[in-house]
PDB file of C-alpha atoms in Angstrom:
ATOM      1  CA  UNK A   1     170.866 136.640-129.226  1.00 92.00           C
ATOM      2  CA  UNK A   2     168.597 133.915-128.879  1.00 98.00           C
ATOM      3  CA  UNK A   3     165.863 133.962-125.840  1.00 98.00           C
ATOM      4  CA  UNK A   4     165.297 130.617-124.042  1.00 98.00           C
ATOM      5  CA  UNK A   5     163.150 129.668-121.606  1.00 98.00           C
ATOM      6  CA  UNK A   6     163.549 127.118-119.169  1.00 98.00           C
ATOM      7  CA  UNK A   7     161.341 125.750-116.281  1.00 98.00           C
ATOM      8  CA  UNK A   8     163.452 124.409-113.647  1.00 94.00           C
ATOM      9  CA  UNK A   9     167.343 125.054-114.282  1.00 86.00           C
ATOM     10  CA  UNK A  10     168.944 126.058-110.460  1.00 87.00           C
ATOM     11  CA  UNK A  11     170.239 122.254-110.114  1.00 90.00           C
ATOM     12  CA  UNK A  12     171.524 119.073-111.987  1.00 93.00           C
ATOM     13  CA  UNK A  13     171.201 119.055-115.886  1.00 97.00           C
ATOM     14  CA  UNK A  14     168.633 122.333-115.922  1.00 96.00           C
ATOM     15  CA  UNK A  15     172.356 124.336-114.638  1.00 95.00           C
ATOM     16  CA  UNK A  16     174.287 123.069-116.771  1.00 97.00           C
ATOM     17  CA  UNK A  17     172.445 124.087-119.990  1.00 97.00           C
ATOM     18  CA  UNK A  18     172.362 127.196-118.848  1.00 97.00           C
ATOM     19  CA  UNK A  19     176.524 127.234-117.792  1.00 96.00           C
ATOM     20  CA  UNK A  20     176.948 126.140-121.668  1.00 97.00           C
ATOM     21  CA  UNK A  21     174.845 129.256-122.953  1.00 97.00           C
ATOM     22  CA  UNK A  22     174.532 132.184-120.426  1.00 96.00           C
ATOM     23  CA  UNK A  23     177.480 133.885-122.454  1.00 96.00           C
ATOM     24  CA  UNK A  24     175.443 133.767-125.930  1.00 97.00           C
ATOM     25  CA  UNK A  25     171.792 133.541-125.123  1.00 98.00           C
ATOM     26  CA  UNK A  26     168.848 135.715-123.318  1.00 98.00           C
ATOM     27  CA  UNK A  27     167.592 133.250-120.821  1.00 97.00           C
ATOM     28  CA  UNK A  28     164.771 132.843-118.634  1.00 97.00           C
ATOM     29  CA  UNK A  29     164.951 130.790-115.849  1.00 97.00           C
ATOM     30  CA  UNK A  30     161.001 129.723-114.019  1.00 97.00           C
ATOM     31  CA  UNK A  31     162.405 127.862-110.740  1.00 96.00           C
ATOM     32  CA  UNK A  32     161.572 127.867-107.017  1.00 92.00           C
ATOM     33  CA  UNK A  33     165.254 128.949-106.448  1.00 87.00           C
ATOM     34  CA  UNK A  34     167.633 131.011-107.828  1.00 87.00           C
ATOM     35  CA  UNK A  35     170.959 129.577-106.542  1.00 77.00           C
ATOM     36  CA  UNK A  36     173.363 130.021-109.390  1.00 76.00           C
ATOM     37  CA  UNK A  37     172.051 131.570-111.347  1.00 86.00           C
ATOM     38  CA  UNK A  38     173.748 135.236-111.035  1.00 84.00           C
ATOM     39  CA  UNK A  39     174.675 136.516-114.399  1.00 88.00           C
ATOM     40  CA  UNK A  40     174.050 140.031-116.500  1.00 91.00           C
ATOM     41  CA  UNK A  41     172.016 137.261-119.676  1.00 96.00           C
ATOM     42  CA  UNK A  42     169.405 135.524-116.538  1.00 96.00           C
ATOM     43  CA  UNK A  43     166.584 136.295-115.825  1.00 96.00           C
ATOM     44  CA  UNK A  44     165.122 134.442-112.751  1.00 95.00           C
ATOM     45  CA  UNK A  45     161.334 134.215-112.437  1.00 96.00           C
ATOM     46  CA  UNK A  46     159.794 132.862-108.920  1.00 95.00           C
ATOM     47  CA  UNK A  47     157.928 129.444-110.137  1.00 96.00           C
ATOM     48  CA  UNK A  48     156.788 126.483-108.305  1.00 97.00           C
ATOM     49  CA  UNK A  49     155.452 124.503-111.684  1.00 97.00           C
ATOM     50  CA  UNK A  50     152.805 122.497-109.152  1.00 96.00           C
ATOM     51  CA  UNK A  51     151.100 125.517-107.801  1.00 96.00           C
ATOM     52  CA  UNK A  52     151.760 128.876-109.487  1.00 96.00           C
ATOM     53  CA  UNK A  53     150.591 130.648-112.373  1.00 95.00           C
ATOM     54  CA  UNK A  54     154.007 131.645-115.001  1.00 96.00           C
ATOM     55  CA  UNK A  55     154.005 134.873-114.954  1.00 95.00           C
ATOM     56  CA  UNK A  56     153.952 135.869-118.751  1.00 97.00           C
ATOM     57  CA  UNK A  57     154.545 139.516-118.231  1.00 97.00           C
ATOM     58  CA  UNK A  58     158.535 137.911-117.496  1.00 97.00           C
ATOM     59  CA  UNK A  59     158.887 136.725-120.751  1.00 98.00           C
ATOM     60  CA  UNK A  60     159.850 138.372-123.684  1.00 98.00           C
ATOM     61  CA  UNK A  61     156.894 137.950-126.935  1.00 98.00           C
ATOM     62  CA  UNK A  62     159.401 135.643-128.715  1.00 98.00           C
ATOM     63  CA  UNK A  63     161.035 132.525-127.476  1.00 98.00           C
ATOM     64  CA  UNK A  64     163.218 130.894-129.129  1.00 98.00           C
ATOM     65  CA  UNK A  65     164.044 127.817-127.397  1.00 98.00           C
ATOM     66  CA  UNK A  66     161.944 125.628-124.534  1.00 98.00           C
ATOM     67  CA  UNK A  67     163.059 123.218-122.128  1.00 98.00           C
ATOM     68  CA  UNK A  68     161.280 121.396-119.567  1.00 98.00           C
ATOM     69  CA  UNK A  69     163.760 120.297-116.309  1.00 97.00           C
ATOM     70  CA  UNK A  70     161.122 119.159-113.479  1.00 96.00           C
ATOM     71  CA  UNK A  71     161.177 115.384-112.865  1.00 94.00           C
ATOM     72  CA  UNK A  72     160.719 112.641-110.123  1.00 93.00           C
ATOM     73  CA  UNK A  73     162.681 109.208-109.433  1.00 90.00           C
ATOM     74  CA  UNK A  74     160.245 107.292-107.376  1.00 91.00           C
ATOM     75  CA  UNK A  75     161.331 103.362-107.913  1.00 94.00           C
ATOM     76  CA  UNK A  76     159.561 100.975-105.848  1.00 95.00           C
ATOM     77  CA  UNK A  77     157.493  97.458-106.561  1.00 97.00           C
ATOM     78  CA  UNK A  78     154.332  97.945-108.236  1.00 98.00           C
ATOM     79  CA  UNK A  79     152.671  96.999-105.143  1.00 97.00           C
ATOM     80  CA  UNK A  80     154.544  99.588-102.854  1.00 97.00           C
ATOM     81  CA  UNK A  81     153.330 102.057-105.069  1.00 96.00           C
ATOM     82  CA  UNK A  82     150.509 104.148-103.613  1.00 97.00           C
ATOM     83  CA  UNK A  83     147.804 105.755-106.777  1.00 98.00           C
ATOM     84  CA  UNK A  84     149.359 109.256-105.333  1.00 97.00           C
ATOM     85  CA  UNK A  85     152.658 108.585-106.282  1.00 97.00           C
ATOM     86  CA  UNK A  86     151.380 107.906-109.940  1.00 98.00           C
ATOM     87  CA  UNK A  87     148.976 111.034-109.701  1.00 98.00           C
ATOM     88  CA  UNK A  88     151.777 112.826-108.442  1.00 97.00           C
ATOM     89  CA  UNK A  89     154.642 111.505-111.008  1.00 98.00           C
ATOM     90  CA  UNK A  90     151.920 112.585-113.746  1.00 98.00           C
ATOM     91  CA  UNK A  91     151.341 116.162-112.340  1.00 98.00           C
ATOM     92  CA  UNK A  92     154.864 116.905-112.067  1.00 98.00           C
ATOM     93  CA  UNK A  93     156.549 115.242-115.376  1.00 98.00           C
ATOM     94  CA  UNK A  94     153.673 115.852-117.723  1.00 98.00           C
ATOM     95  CA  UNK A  95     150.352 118.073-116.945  1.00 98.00           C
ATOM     96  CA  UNK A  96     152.607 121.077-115.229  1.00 98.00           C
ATOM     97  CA  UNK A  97     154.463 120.707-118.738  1.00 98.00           C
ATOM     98  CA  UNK A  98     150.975 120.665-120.966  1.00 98.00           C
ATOM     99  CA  UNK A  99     150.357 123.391-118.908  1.00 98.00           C
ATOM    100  CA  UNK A 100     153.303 125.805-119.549  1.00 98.00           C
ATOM    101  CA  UNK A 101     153.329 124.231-122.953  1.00 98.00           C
ATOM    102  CA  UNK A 102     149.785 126.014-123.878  1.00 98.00           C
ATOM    103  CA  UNK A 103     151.139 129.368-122.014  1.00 98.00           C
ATOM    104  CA  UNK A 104     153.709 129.644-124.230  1.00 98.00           C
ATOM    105  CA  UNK A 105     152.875 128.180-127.612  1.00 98.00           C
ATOM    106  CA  UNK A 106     151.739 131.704-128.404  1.00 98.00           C
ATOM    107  CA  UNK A 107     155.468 133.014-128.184  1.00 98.00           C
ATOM    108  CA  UNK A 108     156.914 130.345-130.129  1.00 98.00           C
ATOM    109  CA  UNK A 109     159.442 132.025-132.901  1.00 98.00           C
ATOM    110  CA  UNK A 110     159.960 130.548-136.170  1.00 98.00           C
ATOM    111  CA  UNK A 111     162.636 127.644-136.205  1.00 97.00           C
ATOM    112  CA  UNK A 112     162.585 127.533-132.812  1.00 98.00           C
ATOM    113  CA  UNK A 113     162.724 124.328-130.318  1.00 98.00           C
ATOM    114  CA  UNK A 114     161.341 122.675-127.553  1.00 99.00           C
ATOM    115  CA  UNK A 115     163.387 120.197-125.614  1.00 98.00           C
ATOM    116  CA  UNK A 116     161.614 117.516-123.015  1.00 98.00           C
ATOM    117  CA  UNK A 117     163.285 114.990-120.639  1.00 98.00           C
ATOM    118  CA  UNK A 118     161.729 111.297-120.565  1.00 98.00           C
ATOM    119  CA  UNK A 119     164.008 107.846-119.391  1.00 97.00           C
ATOM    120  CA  UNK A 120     165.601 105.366-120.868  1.00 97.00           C
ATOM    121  CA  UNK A 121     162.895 102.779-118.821  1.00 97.00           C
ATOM    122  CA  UNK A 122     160.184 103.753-120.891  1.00 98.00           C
ATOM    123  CA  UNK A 123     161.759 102.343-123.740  1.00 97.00           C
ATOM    124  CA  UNK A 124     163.671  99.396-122.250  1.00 95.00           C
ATOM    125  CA  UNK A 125     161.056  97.586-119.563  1.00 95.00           C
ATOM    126  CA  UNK A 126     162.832  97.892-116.064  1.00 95.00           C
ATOM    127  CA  UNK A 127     161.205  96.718-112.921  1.00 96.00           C
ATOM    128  CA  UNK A 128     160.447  98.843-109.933  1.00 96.00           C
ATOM    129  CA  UNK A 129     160.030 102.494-113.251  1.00 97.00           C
ATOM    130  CA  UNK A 130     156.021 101.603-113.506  1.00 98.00           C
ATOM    131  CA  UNK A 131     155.240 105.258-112.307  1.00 98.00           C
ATOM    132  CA  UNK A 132     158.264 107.489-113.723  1.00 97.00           C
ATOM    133  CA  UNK A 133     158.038 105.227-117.187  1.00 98.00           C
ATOM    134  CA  UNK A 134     154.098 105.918-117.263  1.00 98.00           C
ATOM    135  CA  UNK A 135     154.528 109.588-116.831  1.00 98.00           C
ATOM    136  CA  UNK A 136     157.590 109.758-119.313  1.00 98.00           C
ATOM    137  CA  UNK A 137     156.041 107.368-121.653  1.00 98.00           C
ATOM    138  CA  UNK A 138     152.955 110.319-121.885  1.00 98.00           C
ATOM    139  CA  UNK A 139     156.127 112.993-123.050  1.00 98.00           C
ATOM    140  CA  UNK A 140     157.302 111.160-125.644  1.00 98.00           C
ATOM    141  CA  UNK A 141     154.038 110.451-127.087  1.00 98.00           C
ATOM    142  CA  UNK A 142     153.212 114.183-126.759  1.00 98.00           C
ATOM    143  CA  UNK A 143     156.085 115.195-127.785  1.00 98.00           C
ATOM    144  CA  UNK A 144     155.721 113.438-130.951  1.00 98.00           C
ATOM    145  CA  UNK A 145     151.911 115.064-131.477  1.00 98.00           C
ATOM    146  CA  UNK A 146     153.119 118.168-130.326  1.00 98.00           C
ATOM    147  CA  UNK A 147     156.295 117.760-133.384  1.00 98.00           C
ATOM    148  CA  UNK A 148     153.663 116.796-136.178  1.00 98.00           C
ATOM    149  CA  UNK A 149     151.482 119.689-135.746  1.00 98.00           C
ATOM    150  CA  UNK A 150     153.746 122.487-135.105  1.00 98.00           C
ATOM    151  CA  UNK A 151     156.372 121.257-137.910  1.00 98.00           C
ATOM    152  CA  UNK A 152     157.877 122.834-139.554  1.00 98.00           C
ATOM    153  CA  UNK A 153     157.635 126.353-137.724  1.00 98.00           C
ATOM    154  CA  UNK A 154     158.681 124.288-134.179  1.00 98.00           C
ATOM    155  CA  UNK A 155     160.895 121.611-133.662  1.00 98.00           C
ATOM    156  CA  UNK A 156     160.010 119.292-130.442  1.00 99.00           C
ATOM    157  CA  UNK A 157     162.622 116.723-129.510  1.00 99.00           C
ATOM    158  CA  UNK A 158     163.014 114.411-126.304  1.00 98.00           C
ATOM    159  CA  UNK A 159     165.885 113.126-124.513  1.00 98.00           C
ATOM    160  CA  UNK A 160     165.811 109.968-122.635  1.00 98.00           C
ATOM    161  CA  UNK A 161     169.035 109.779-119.948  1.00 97.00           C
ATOM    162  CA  UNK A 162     169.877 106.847-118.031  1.00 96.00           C
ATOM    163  CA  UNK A 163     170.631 107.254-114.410  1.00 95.00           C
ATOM    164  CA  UNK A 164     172.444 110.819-114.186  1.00 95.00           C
ATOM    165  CA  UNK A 165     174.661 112.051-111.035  1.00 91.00           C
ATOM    166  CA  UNK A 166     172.269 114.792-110.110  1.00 88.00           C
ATOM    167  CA  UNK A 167     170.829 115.789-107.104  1.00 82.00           C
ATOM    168  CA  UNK A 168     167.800 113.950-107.803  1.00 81.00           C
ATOM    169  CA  UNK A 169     169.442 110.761-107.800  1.00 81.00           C
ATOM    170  CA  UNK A 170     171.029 111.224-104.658  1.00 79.00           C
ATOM    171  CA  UNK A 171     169.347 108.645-103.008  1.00 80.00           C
ATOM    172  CA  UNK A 172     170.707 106.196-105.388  1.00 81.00           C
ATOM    173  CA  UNK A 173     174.204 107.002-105.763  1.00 84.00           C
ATOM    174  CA  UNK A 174     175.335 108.225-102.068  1.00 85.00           C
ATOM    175  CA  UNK A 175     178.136 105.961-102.310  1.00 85.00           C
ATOM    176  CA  UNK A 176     181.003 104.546-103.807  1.00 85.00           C
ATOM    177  CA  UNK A 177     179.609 101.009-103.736  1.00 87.00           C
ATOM    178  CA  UNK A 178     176.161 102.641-105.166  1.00 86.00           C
ATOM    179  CA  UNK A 179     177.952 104.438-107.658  1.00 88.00           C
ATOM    180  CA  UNK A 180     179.974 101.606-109.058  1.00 90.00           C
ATOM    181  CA  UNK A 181     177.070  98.893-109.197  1.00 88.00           C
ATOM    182  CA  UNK A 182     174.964 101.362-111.148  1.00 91.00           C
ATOM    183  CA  UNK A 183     177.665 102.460-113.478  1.00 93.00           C
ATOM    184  CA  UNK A 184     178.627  98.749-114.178  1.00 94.00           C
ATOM    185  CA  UNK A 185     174.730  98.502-115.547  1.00 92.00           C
ATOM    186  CA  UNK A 186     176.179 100.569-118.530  1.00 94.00           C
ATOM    187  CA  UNK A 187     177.954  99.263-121.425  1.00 95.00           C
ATOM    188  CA  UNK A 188     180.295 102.611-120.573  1.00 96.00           C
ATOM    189  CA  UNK A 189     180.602 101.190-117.497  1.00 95.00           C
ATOM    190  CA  UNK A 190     179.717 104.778-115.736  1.00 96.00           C
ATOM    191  CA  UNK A 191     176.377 106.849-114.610  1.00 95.00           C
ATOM    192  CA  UNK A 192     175.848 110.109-116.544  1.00 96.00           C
ATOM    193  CA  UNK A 193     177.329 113.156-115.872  1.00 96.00           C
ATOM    194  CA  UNK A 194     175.405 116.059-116.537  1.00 97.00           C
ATOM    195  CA  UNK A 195     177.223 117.260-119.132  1.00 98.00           C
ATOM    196  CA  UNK A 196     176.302 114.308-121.164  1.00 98.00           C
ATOM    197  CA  UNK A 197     172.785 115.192-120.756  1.00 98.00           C
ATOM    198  CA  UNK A 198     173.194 119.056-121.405  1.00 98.00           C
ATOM    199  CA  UNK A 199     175.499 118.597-124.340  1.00 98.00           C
ATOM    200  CA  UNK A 200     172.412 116.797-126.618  1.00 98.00           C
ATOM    201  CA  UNK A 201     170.075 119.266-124.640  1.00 98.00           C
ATOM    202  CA  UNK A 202     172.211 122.624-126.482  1.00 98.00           C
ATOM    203  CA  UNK A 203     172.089 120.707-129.500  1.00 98.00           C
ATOM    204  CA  UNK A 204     168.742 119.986-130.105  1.00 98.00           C
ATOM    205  CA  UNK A 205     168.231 124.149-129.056  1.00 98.00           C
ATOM    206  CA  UNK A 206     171.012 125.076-131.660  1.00 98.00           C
ATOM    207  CA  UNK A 207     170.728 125.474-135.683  1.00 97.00           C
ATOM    208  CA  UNK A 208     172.552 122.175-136.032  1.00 98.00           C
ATOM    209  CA  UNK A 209     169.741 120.417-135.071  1.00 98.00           C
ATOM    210  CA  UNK A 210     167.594 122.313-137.566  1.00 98.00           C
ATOM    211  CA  UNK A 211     166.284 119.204-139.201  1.00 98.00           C
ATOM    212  CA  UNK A 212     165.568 116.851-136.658  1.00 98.00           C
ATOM    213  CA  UNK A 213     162.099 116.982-135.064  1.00 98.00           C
ATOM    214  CA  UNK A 214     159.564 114.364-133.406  1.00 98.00           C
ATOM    215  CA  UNK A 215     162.868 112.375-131.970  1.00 98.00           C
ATOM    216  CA  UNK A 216     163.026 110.422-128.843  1.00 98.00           C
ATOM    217  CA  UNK A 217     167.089 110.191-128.071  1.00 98.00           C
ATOM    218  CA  UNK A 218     168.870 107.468-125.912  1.00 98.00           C
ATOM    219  CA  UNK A 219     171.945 109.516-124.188  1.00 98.00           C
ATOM    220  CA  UNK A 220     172.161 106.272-121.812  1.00 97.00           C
ATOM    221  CA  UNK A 221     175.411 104.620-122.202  1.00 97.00           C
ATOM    222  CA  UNK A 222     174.119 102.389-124.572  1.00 97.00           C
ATOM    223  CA  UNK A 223     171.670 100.675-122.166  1.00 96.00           C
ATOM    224  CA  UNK A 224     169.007 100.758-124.410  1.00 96.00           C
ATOM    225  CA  UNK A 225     170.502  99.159-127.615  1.00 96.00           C
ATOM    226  CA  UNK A 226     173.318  96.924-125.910  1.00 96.00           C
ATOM    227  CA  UNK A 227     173.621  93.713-124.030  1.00 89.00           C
ATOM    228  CA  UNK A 228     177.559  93.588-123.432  1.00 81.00           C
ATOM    229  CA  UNK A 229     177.442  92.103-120.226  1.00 66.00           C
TER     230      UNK A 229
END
């Protein structure tokens, strides 16, 4: 029974990972709540990733699979955006994940993976994403360090959603008028569920993935690659 560790995981795409391998995996759950997360193969550990220290004692000496969850949708014009909200957007998407990153290195088995979350605007210029596409834009190029010099022994992938119905994009799809404009942007003329997003996520942790590394992976609708309207 594999042990994976994720930070973040009581909400949105972090739950739904964990709903697809509670029954067959050891996992470790580092989140400020623990809503949901009631089952004999969890184990939740208290964790605010902006202030507290993981505690490693928690964690069993091998981990076989990593993913990072935390993220922020701030989207406003360039010159609405404050230097805090970039600090900020930084903190939370990448240094808090450098950070747990070096705790855990360490524990790292062989052939295991690491699984990070970036947007499909870093790749595919979108106006009012300069903050969340700077932030995300530093995980993929990480990412892609981080898969070079730990290869072969650790695989490090990224996955780059479009606009997913999770609680963190509540503010953007609180209706039905919302909801249809934004899924019309899509070329599958619907926002992400987060099943889409978890499905790729269990993947990438899973053997069948064994010889992919250093990828950045569009699970978007085909926003990125397609102009169909």
């Amino acid at each position: 029974m594999k042990n994976i560790l994720l930070i973040g995981g009581s909400h949105g795409i972090g739950l739904t990972i964990i709903e697809q391998l509670k029954e067959s995996h050891k996992i470790y759950v580092a989140s400020r709540s623990n809503d949901s997360l009631d089952h004999g193969n969890i184990t939740h550990i208290p964790f605010d990733v902006t202030k507290d220290e993981l505690d490693l004692s928690k964690l069993p000496e091998q981990i076989d699979g990593f993913v990072y969850c935390p993220g922020s949708i701030n989207l406003k014009p360039f010159k609405m955006m404050s230097m805090d909200t970039f600090t900020e957007d930084m903190q939370l998407n990448f240094f808090c994940l450098v950070k747990v990153v070096k705790e855990i290195i360490g524990r790292m088995s062989d052939d295991s993976s690491m699984v990070f979350f970036s947007t499909v605007a870093v790749g595919t210029g979108m106006p009012f994403h300069t903050s969340v596409a700077a932030a995300k834009g530093a995980i993929e190029g990480f990412a892609k360090s981080m898969a070079a010099e730990y290869a072969p022994k650790t695989r490090v992938n990224v996955i780059a959603p479009s606009l997913v119905d999770t609680p963190l994009a509540k503010r953007l799809l609180n209706n039905d008028k919302k909801r249809e404009a934004m899924g019309e942007r899509h070329p599958m003329k619907r926002v992400g569920e987060t099943s889409d997003i978890a499905n790729i996520a269990v993947f990438l942790l899973s053997d069948k993935s064994s010889w992919m590394t250093g990828q950045i992976i569009g699970v978007d609708g085909g926003l990125s690659t397609l102009n169909v309207n």
